[in-house]
Every structure is written in C-alpha cells, then in structure tokens.
Tab-separated table of C-alpha atoms in Angstrom:
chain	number	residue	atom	x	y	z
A	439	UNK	CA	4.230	-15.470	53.763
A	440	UNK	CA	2.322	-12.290	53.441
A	441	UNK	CA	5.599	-10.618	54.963
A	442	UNK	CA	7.857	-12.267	52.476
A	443	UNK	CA	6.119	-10.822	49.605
A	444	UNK	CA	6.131	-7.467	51.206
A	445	UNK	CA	9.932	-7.673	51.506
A	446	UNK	CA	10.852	-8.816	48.040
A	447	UNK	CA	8.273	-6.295	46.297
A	448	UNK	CA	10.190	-4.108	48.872
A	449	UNK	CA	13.410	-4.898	47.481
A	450	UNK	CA	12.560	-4.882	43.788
A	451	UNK	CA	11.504	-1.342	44.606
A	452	UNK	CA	14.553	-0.407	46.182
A	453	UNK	CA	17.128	-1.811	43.438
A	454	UNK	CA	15.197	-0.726	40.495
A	455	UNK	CA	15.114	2.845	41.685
A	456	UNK	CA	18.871	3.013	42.316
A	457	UNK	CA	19.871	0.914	39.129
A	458	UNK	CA	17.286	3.512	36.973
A	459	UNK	CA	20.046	5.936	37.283
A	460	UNK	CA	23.004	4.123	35.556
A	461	UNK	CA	21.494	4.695	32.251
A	462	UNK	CA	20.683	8.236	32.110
A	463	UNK	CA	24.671	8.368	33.801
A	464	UNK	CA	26.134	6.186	30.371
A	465	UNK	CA	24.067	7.730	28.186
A	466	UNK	CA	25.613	11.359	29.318
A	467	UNK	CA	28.942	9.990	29.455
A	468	UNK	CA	28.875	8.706	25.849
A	469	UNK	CA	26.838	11.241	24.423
A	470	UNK	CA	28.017	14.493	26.605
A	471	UNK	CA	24.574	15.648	25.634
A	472	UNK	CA	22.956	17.349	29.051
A	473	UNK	CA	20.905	19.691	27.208
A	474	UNK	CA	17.276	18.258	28.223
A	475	UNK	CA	18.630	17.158	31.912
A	476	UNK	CA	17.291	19.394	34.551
A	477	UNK	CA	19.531	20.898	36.880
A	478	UNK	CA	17.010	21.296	39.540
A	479	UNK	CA	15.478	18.198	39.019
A	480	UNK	CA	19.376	16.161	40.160
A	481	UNK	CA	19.980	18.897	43.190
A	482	UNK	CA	16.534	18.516	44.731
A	483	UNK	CA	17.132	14.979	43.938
A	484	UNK	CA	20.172	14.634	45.069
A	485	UNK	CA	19.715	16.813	48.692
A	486	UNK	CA	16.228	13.952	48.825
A	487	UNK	CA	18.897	10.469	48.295
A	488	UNK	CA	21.495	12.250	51.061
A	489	UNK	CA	18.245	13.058	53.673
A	490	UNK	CA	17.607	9.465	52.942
A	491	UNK	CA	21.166	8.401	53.847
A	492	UNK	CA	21.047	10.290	57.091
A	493	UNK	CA	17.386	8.258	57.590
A	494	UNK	CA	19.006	4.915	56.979
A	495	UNK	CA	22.020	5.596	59.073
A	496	UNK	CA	19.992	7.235	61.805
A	497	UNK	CA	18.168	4.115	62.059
A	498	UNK	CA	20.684	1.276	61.192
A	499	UNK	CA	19.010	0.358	58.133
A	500	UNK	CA	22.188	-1.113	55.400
A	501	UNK	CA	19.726	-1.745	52.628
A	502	UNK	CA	18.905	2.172	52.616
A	503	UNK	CA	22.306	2.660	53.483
A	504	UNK	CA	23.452	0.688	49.971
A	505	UNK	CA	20.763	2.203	47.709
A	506	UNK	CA	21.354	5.778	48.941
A	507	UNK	CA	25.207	5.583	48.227
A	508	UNK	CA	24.828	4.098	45.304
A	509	UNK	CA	22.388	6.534	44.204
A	510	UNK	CA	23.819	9.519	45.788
A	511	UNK	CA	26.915	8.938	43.689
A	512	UNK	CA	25.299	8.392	40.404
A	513	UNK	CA	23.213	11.106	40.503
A	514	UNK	CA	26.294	13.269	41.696
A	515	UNK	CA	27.697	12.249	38.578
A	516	UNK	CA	24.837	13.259	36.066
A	517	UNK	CA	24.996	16.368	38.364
A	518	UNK	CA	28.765	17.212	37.970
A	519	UNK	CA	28.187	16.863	33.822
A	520	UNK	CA	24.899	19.063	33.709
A	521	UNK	CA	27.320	21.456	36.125
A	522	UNK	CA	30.091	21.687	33.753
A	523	UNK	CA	28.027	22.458	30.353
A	524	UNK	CA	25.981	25.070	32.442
A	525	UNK	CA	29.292	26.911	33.704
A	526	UNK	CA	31.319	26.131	30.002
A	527	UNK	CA	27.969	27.952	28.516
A	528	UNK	CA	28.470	30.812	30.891
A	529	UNK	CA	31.945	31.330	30.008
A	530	UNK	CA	31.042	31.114	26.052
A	531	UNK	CA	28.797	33.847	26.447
B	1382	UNK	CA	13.267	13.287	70.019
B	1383	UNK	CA	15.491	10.892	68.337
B	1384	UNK	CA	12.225	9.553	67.050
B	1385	UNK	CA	11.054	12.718	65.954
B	1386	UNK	CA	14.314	13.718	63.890
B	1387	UNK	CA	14.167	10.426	62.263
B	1388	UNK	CA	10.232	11.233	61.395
B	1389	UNK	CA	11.687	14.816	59.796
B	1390	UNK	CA	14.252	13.868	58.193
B	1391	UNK	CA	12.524	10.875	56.545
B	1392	UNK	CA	9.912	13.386	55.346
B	1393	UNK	CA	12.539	15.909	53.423
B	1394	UNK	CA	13.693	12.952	51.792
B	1395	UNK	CA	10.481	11.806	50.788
B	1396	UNK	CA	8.890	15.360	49.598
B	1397	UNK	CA	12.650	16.179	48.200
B	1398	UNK	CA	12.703	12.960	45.806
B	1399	UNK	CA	8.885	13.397	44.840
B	1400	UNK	CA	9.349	16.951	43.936
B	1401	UNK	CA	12.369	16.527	42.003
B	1402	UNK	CA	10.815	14.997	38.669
B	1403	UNK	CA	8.414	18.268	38.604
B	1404	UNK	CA	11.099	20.910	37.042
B	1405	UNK	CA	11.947	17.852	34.714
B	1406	UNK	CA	8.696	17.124	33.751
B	1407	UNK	CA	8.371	21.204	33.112
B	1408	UNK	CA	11.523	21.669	31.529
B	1409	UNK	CA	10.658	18.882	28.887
B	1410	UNK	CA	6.697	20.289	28.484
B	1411	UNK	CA	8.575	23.932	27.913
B	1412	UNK	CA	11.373	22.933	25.486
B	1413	UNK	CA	9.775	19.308	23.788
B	1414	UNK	CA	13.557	18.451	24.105
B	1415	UNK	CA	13.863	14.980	25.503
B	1416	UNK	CA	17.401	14.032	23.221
B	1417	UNK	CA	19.592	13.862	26.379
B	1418	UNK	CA	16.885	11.455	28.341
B	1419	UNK	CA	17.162	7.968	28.952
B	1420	UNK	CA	14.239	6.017	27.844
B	1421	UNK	CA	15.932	2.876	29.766
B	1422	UNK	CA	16.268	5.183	33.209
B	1423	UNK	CA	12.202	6.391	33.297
B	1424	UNK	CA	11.201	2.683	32.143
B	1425	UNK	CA	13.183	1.102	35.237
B	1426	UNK	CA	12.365	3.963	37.777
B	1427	UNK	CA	8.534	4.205	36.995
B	1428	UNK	CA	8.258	-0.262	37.025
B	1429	UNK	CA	10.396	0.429	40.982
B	1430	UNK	CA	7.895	3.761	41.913
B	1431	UNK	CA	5.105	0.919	41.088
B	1432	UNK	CA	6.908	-1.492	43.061
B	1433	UNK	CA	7.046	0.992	45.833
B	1434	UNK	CA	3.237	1.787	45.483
B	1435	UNK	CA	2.712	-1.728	45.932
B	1436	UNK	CA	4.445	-1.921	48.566
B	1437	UNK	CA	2.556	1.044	50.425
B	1438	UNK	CA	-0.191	-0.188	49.682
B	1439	UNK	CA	0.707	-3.514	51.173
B	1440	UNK	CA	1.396	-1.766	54.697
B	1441	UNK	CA	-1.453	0.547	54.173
B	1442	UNK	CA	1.285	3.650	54.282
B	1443	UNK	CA	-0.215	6.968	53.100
B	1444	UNK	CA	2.858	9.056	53.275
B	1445	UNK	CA	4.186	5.896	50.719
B	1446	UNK	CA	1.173	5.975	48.550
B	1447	UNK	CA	0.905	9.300	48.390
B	1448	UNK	CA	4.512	10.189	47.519
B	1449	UNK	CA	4.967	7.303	44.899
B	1450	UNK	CA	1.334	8.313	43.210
B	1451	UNK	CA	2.625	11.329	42.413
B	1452	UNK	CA	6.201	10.574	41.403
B	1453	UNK	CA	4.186	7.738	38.783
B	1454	UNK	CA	2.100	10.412	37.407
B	1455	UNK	CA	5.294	12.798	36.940
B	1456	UNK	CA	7.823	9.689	36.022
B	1457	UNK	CA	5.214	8.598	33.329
B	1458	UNK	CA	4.774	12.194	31.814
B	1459	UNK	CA	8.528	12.344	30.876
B	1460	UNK	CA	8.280	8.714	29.671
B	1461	UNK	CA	5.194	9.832	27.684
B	1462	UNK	CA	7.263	12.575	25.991
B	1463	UNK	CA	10.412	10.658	25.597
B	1464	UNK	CA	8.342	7.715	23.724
B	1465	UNK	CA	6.581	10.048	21.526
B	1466	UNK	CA	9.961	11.594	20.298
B	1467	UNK	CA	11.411	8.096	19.691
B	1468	UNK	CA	8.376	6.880	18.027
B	1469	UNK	CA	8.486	9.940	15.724
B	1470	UNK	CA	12.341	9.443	14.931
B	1471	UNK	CA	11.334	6.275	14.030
B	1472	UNK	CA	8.370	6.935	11.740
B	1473	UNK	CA	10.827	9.741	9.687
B	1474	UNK	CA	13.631	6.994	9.055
C-alpha cells in the first residue's frame, strides 16, 4: 500500500513537471513575447532534461525516458523562440 | 563503474534542473518584467516540485529533498512576482 502511494505521488510528480512546460510554450507561440524568458534559465535546463534522458536510458527506466523527451522537446522549443529574438535583436542593432 | 556513471550523470541532471530557475528568478528580481511568463507553467511545476518533495520525503532521499526544496523556494519566487503583476493589472482595470 505504502508503495502504491509512493508510485502515484511519484507519477503526479513526473507528469506535472513535463506538462508545466506546454503553457509557457503556447503562450510564446501566440504572443511571440520572450522578453522576460531567460535564456540561461532553458539551456541549463535543457542540458539538466537531456542528462536525465541519458539517466533513464542508462538504466532502462521508459517513464523517465517519456517525461525527458517530452520535456526536452518543449523546452527546445521555448529555447529556439528566446534564440531567434536574441539573434533578430543583434542584427537590429 | 556503470554504477558510478549512472550516479554522475543523475547528479548533473539533478544540480542542472535545480539551478536553472536561479538566472530566472534573477532576471525577473532585476527587470520586474514577468509579461512573457506563464502563470499556468509555475502553478503546475511548483504543485509537481511538491509532489516530488513528497515523494523524497517518502523514501527518505536527501539528494531529492534537497534539490526539490530549493527549486520550491526559487519556482515560488517567480510565481510570487508573476501574481503580484497580474493582481496589479487587475486592480488598474
């Protein structure tokens, strides 16, 4: 029992961190507003979701397999749209 | 060995996605601009870093504790600020 409740509080962690991101990844989309988003925060983030990809596959694991690629690729996504208003404001300049 | 690498590189990805929300958190504290955040993206990811917490402290995991303690504090900063903008757009309508 005790290890039930350990796995679903487990798995309520693991899908609301990786769904947390599809938000922030509309709201850029519709808005094309990246001006707040930090750019270091989604590469440090980004290199920490692909270590834990490596982890997962390293040790088998799908469900950190799944949340990392799911992850990985909306945080590439919020990264590629902070990326291209950073280099369109260097070329404005 | 094997077991060793695994220990690593589940570390990086641990102090990698920790550290991440700290230039956010700064960027916001510097600039009070919090337009291009998703409120819906820091309420989901700090209810799963609780869920995780939980969790750790379930297994009685330090490294798990310790890492989603400080991703809370740092997750509910940048919810702090985001709410306080809304809540002020609100009040000027």
């Amino acid at each position: 029992m005790a290890e039930l409740i350990v796995d679903i509080v487990g798995s309520c962690a693991a899908t609301l961190t990786t769904v947390a991101f599809l938000p922030q990844t509309i709201r850029i989309f519709r808005t094309k507003d990246t001006a707040a988003i930090s750019l270091a925060m989604y590469l440090t983030f980004s290199t920490g979701v692909l270590c834990w990809l490596f982890y997962g596959l390293m040790l088998v694991s799908w469900p950190i397999i799944i949340a990392n690629v799911i992850t990985f690729g909306l945080c590439c996504a919020i990264l590629a749209m902070k990326l291209r208003d950073v280099l369109r404001r260097r070329v404005a300049k």
